[in-house]
Coordinates of C-alpha atoms and ligand atoms in Angstrom, one line a residue:
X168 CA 146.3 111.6 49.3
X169 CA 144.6 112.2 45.8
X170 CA 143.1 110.0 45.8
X171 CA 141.0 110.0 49.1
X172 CA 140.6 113.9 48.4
X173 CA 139.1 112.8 45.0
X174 CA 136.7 110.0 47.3
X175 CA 135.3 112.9 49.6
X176 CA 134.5 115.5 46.8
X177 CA 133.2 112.7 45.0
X178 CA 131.0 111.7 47.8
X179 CA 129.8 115.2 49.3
X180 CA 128.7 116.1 46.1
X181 CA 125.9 112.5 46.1
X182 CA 125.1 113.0 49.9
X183 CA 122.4 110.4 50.5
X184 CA 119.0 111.4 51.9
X185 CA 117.9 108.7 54.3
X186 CA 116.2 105.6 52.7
X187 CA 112.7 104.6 53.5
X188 CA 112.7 102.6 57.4
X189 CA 112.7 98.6 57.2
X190 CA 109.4 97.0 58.0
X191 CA 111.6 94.3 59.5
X192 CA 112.7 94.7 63.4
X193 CA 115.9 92.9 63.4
X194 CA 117.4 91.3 66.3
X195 CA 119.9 94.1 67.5
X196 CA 123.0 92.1 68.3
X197 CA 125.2 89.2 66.3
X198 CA 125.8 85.7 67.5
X199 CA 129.7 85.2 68.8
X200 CA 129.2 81.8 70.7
X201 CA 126.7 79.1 69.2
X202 CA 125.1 75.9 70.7
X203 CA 123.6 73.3 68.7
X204 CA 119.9 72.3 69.2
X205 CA 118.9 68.9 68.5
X206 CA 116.0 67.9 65.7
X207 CA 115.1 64.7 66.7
X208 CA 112.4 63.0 64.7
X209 CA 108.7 62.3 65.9
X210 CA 109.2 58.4 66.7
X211 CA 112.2 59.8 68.8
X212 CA 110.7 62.5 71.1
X213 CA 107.1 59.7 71.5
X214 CA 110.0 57.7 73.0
X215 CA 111.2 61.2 75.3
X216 CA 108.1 61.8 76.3
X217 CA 106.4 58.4 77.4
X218 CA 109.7 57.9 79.4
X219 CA 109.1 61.5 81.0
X220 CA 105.8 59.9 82.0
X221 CA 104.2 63.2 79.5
X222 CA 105.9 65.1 82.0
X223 CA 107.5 68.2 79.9
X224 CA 109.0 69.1 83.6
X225 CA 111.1 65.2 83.3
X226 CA 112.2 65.6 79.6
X227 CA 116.4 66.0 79.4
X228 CA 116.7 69.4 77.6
X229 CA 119.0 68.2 75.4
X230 CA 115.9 66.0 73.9
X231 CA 114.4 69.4 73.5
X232 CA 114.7 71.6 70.1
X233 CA 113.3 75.4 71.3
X234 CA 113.0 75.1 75.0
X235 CA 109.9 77.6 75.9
X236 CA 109.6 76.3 78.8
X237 CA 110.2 79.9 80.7
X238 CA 112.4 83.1 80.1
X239 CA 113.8 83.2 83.5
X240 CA 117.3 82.4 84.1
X241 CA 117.5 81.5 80.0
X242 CA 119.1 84.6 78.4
X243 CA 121.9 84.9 76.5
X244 CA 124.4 87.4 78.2
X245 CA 126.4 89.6 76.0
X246 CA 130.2 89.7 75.4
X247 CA 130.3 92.4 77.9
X248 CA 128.2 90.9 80.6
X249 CA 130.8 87.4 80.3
X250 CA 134.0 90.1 80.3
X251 CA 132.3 91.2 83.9
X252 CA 132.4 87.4 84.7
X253 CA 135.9 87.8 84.5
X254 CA 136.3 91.0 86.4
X255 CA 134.2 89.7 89.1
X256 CA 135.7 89.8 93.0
X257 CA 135.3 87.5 95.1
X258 CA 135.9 89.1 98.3
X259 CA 133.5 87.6 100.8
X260 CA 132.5 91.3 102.5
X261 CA 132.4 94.5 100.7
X262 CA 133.6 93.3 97.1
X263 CA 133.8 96.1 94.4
X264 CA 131.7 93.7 92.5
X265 CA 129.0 95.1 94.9
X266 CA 129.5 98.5 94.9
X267 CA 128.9 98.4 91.3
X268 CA 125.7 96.0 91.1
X269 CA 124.4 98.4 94.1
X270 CA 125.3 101.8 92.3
X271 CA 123.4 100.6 89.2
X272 CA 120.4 99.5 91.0
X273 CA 121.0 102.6 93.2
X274 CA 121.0 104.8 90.0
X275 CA 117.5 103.2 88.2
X276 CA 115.1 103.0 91.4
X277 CA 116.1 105.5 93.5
X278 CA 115.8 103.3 96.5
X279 CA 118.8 103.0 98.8
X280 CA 118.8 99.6 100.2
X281 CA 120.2 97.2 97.9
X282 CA 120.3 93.8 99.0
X283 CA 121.3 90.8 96.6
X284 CA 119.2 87.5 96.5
X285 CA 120.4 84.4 95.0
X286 CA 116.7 84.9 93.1
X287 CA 113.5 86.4 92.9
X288 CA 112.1 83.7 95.3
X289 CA 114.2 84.6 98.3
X290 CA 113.7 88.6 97.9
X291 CA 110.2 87.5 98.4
X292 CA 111.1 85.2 101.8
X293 CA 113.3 87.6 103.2
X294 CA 110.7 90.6 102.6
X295 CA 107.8 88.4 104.1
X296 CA 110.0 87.5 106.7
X297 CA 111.2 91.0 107.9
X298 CA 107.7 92.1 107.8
X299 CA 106.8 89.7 110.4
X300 CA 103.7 88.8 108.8
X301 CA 100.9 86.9 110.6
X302 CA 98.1 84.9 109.7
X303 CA 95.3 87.9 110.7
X304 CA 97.4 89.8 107.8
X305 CA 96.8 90.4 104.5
X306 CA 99.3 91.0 101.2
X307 CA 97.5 92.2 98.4
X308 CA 98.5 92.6 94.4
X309 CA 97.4 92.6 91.0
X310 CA 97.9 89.3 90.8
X311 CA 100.3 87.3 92.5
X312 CA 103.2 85.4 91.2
X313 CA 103.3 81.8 92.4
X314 CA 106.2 82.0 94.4
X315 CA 104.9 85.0 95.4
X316 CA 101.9 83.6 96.5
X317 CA 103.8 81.0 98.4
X318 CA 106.0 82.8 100.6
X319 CA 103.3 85.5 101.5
X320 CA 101.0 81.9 102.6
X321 CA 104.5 80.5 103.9
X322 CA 104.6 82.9 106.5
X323 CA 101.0 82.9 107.6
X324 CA 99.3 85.7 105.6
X325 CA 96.7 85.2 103.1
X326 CA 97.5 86.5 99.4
X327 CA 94.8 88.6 97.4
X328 CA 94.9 89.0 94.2
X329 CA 92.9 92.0 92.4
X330 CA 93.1 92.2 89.2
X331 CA 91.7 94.6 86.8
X332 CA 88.5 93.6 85.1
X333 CA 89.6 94.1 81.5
X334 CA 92.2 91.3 82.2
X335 CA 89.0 88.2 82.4
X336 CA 88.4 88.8 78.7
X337 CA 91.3 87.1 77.0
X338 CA 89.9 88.7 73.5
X339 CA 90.0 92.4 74.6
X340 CA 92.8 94.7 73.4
X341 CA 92.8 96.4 76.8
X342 CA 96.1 98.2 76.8
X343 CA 97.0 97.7 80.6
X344 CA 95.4 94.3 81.6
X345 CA 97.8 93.8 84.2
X346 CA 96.5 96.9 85.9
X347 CA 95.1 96.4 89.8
X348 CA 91.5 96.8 90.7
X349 CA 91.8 100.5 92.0
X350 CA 88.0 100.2 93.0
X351 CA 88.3 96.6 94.7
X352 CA 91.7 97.9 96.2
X353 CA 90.2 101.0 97.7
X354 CA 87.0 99.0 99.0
X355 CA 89.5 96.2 101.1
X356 CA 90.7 98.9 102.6
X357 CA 87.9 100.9 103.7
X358 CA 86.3 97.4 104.9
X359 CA 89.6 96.5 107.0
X360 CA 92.8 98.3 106.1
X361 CA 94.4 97.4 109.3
X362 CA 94.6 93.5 108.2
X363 CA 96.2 94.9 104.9
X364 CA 100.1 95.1 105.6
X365 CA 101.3 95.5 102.1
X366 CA 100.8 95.7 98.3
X367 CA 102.6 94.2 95.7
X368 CA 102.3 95.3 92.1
X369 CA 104.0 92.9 89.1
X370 CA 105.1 94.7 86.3
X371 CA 104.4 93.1 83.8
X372 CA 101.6 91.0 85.3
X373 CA 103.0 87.2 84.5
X374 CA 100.0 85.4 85.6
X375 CA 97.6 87.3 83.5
X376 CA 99.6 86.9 80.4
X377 CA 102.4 88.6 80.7
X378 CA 100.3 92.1 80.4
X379 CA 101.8 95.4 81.3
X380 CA 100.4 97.9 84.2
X381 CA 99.8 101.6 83.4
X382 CA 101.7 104.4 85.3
X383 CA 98.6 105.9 86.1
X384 CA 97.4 102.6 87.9
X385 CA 100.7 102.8 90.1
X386 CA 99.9 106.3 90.9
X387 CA 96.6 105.6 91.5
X388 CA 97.1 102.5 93.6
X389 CA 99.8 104.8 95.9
X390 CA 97.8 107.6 96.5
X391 CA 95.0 105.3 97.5
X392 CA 97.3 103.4 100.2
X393 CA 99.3 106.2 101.0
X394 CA 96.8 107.6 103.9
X395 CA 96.3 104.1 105.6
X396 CA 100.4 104.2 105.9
X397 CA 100.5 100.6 103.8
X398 CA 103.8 100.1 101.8
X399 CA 103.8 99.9 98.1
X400 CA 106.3 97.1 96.4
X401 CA 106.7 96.7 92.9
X402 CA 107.5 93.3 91.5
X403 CA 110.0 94.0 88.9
X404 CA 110.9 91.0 87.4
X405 CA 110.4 92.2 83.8
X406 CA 110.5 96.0 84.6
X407 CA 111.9 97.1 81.2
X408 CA 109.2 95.7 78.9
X409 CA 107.2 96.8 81.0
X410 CA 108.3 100.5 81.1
X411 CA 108.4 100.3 77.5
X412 CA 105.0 99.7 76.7
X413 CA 104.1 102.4 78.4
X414 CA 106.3 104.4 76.1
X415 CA 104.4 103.0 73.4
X416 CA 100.6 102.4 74.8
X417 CA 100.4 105.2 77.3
X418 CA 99.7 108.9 76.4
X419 CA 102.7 111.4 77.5
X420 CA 105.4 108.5 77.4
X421 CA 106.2 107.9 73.3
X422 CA 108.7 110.9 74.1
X423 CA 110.5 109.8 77.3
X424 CA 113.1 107.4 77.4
X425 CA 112.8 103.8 79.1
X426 CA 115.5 104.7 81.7
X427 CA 113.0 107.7 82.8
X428 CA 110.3 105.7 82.3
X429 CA 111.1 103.3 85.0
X430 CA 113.1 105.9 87.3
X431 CA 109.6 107.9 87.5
X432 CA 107.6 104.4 88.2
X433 CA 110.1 103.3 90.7
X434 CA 109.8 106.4 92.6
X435 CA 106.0 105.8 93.2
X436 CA 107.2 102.6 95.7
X437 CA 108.8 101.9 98.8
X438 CA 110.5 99.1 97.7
X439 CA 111.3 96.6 94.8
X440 CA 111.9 93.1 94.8
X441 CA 113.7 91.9 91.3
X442 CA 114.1 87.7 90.2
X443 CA 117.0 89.1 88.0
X444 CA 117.0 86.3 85.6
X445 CA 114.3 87.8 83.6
X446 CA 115.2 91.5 83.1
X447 CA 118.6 92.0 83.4
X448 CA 120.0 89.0 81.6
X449 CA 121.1 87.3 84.3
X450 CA 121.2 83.4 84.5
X451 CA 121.2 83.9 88.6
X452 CA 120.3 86.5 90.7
X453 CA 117.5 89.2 92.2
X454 CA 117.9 91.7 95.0
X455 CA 115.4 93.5 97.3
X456 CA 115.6 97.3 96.9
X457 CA 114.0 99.1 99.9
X458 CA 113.5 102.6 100.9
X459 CA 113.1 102.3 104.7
X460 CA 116.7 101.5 106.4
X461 CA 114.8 99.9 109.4
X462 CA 113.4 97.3 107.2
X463 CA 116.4 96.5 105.3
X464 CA 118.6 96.5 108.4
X465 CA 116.3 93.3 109.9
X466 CA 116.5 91.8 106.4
X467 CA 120.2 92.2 106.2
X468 CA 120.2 90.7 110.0
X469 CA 118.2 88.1 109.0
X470 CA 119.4 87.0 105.4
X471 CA 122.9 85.8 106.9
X472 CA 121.2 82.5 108.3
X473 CA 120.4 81.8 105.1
X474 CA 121.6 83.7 101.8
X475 CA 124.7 84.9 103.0
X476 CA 126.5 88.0 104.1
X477 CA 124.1 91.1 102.9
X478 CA 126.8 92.2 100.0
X479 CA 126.7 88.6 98.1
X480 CA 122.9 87.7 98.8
X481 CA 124.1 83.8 97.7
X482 CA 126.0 85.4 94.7
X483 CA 128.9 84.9 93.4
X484 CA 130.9 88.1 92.8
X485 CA 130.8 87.7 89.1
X486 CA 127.0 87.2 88.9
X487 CA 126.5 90.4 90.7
X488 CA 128.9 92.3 88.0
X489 CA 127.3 90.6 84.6
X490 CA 123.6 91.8 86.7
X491 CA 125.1 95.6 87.2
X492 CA 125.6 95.4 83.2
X493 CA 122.5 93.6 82.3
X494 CA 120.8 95.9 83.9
X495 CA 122.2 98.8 82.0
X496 CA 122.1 96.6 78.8
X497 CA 117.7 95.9 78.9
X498 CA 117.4 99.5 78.9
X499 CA 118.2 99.4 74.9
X500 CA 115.3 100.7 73.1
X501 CA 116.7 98.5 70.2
X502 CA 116.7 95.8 72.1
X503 CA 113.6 96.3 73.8
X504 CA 111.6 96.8 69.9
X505 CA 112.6 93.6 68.9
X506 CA 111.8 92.0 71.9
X507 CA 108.2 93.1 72.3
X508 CA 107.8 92.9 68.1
X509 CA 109.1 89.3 68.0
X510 CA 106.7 88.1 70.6
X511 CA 104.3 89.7 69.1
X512 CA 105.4 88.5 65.7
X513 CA 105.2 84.6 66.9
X514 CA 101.8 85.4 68.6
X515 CA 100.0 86.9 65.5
X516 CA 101.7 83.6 63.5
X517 CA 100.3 81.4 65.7
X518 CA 97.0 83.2 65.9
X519 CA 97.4 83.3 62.5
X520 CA 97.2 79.9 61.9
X521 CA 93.8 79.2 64.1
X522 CA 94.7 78.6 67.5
X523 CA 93.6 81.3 69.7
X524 CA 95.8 83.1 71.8
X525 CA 95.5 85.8 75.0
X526 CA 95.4 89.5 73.4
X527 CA 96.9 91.4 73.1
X528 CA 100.2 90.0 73.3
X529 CA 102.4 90.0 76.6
X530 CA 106.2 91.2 76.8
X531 CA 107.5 87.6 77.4
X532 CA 105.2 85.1 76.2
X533 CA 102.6 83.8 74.1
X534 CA 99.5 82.5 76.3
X535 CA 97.9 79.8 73.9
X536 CA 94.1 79.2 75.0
X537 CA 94.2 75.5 74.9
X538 CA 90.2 75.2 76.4
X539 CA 89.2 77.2 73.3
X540 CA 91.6 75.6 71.1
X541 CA 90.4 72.0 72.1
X542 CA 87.2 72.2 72.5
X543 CA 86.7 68.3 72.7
X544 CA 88.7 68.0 75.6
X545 CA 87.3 68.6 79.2
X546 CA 89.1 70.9 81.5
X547 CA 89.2 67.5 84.0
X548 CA 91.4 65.9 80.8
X549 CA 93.9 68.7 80.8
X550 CA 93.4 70.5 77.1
X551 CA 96.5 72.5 78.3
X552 CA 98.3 69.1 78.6
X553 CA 97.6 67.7 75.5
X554 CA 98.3 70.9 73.3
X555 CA 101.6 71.3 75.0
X556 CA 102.4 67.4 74.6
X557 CA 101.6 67.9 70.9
X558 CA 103.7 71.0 70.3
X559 CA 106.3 68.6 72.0
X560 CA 106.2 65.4 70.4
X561 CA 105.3 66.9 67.2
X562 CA 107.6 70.1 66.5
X563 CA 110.2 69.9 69.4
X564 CA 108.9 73.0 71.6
X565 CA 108.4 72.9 75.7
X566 CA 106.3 75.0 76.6
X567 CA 103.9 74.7 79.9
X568 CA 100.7 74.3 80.9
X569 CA 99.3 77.0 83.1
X570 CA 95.7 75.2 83.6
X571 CA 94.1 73.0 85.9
X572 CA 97.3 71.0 86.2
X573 CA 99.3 73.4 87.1
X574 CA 96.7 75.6 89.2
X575 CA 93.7 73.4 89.9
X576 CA 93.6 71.0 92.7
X577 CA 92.1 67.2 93.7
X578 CA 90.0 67.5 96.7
X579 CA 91.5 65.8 99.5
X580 CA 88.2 64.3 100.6
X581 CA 86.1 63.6 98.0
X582 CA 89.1 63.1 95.4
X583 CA 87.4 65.3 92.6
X584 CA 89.5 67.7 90.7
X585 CA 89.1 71.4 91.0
X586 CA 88.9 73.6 87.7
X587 CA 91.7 76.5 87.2
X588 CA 90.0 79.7 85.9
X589 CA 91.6 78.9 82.3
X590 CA 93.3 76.2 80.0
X591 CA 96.8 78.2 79.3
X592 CA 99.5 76.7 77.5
X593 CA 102.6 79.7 77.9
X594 CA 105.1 79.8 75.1
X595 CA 108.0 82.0 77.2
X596 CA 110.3 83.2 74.7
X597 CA 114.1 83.3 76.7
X598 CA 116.3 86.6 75.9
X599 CA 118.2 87.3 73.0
X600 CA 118.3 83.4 72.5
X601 CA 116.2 82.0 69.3
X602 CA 116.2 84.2 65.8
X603 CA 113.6 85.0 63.9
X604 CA 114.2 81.7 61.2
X605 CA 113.3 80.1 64.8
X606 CA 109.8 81.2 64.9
X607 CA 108.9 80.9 61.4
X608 CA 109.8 77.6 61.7
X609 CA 107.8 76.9 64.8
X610 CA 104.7 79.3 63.2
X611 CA 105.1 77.0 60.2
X612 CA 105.1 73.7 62.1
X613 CA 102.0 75.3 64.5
X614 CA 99.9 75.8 60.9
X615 CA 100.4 72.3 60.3
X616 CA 99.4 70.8 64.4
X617 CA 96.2 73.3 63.7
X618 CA 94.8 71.0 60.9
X619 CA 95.9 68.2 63.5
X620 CA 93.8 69.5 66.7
X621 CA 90.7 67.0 66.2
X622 CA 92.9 64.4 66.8
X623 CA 94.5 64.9 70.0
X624 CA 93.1 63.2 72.9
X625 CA 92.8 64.1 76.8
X626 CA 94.9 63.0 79.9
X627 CA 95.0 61.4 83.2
X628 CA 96.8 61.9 86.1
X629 CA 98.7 58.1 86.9
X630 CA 100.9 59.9 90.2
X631 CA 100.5 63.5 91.4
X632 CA 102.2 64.7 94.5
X633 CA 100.1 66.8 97.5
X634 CA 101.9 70.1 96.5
X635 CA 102.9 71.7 93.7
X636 CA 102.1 68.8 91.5
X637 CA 102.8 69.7 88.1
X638 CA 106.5 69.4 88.6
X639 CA 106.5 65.4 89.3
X640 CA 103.5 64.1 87.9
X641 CA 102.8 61.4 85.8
X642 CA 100.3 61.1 83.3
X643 CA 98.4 58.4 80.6
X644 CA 97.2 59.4 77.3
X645 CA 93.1 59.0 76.8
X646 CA 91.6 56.5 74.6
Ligands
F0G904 N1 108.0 87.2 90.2 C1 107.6 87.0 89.0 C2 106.7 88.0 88.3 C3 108.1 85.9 88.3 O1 107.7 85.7 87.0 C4 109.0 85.0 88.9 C5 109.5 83.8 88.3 C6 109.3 85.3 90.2 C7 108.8 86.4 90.9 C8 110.2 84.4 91.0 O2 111.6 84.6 90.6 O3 112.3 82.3 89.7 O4 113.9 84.1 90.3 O5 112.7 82.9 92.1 N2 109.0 83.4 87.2 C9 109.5 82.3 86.4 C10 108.6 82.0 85.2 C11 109.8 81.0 87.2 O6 108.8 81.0 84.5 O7 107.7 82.8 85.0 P1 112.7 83.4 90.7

């Protein structure tokens, strides 16, 4: 007892004032469970990837050393989140595993519906489904996500995308580049708002880099629908990042929590559809969150045929309970600084190094601009294909080409190929997953491909499929 009397006069008598803060943002969270990653050497992945037909798509992941392929469904859940797994019921109706996913989802939107999805995908079918869209309709948004896209086409309707201005000039520091076109939306609908059945805004905006949308542009964007009676939807895939860089980019927000942040956007919609595998850590999973009970009651009718009964959505019990904690869990304002700072962080390293990349930097990824990067290569040879088959074959990354592969088209007449607006190569960074070693070894490897750039050569298609090509096609390297 002395002597740990002696230890607290000793110590209240140095109180410490509080050091200077770290420059360094450290990942907030040590590593319990570990799997190895494979460095294979060059000659070995040239072998990988001729076999895949230099299809990054047909490559075995395990052949893979920092899989950047995408950030969805890739996290790594936290002790907690695998204890839910545990916990998880299995009832087929009514499972408590249920009540909690619903009251959490309940709790950060507001919205009262909550039905489950097996993924974002089929929020989006069952939504464009209940709706009972038709092909004189239109779905607008700031930019649609492909799926999106697809299921709004699927059912009839055409998709239109109107983004803001700011987001065509990769190079501008724009805070909110994936803002919608208030102008262009309020225009469509003084033209014909009663073709316009619904808007969907993503936040963050994926297609234009991953780019976050202001609160003001929501607000905006409902009071301008509101009169015409048109439902507002909010993609919220990656919800969290996005709420928090309007904490740090917008001005009134540096002082509000994230958990008010998105409460307060959420509350601007009538409904939200989720692909859970990005923001709350799930490896499985979305839901449809709707305000109308009408609506939800015909998806809930509906849904059975093919998700399921409306409390599992094509869940598992113990998906839904490691999604109710995830979602709790991306609200972290640790967490979410060293997310946004690391991407950030690789992005300036690899813009660093020479190779130009979108600005500012998204939430999720880093959007490499291959046509500026390889300015030798023609957009009909595929500078997207060849960067991202160098970063490949000469460092171990998968990434993905968002360029006129993915997004351009062959004419089914004349045979031509169509342009996509831009050459992207994405870089999607998965959740909690690769440490910071990880990306200064990839930035360091990048510096060396950037001396390298000259050299690479274009492609051609040798098989592409009539839809969605870039998933199965095969390719030759140019002379
Ligand atoms: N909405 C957005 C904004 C997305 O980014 C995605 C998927 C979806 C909806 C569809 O969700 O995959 O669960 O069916 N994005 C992934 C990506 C595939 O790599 O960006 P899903």
């Amino acid at each position: 007892m002395a002597l740990s009397s002696g230890f607290y006069s000793r110590y209240n008598a140095n109180t410490m004032t509080e050091l200077p803060r770290a420059k360094t943002i450290i990942e907030p969270f040590r590593i319990k469970s570990v799997e190895p990653i494979r460095l294979l050497s060059t000659a070995e992945r040239q072998r990988c990837i001729e076999e895949a037909g230099y299809n990054l798509f047909k490559l075995r992941a395990q052949d893979v050393t920092f899989d950047l392929l995408t950030d969805s469904g890739t996290s790594a859940m936290s002790a907690r989140q695998w204890a839910g797994i545990m916990v998880g019921d299995e009832s087929y109706a009514g499972s408590p595993s249920f009540q909690r996913f619903e009251a959490v989802v309940q709790g950060l939107t507001g919205l009262a519906n909550v039905i489950p999805t097996h993924q974002g995908r089929s929020a989006e079918f069952l939504l464009m489904q209940a709706m009972g869209l038709t092909k004189r309709d239109v779905v607008i948004g700031n930019t649609h996500f492909d799926t999106t896209r697809a299921n709004i086409e699927h059912s009839g309707a055409q998709a239109l995308d109107l983004p803001c201005k700011e987001s065509a000039d990769t190079q501008s520091e724009a805070p909110f580049k994936g803002n919608i076109d208030l102008d262009a939306l309020a225009e469509t609908l003084k033209k014909d708002s009663r073709k316009v059945r619904l808007v969907i805004i993503t936040v963050t905006n994926n297609s234009v880099g991953g780019q976050p949308v202001s609160m003001e542009n929501v607000r905006r964007a409902r009071a301008i629908v509101k009169p015409y009676g048109i439902p507002l939807f909010l993609d919220v895939a990656r919800f969290a990042e996005n709420a928090f860089f309007i904490k740090k980019r917008e001005p009134g927000f540096a002082d509000r929590n994230v958990r008010d942040i998105a409460h307060e956007m959420f509350s601007l919609c009538d409904g939200a559809l989720m692909s859970a595998k990005k923001d709350a850590f799930g490896n499985i999973g979305g839901f449809l969150a709707i305000a109308d009970p009408a609506l939800a009651e015909t998806v809930r009718s509906q849904m059975v045929i093919t998700e399921g009964f409306p409390t599992y959505g094509g869940l598992a019990g113990r998906d839904l309970e490691a999604l109710a904690i995830g979602l709790e869990e991306i609200l972290d304002e640790d967490y979410l600084t060293y997310r946004l700072r690391s991407t950030e962080y690789f992005g300036e390293g690899i813009r660093a190094a020479g190779i130009p990349v979108i600005r500012p930097i998204g939430g999720h990824a880093v959007y490499i601009d291959a046509g500026a990067a390889l300015p030798h290569i023609p957009w009909n040879q595929f500078p997207g294909q060849s960067l991202s088959v160098a970063l490949y074959t000469g460092i171990g990354i998968r990434s993905v080409e968002i360029g006129s592969i993915m997004l351009g088209a062959r004419d089914p007449v004349t045979g031509d190929e169509r342009p996509a607006p831009q050459e992207l190569v994405r870089l999607a960074i998965p959740r909690r997953v690769y440490t910071q070693s990880h990306v200064d070894y990839m930035v360091e490897m990048i510096g060396h491909l950037a001396g390298r750039l000259r050299e690479l050569k274009g492609y051609a298609f040798t098989y592409q499929a009539p839809v969605l090509r870039h998933f199965t096609a095969r390719f030759r390297p140019l002379e």
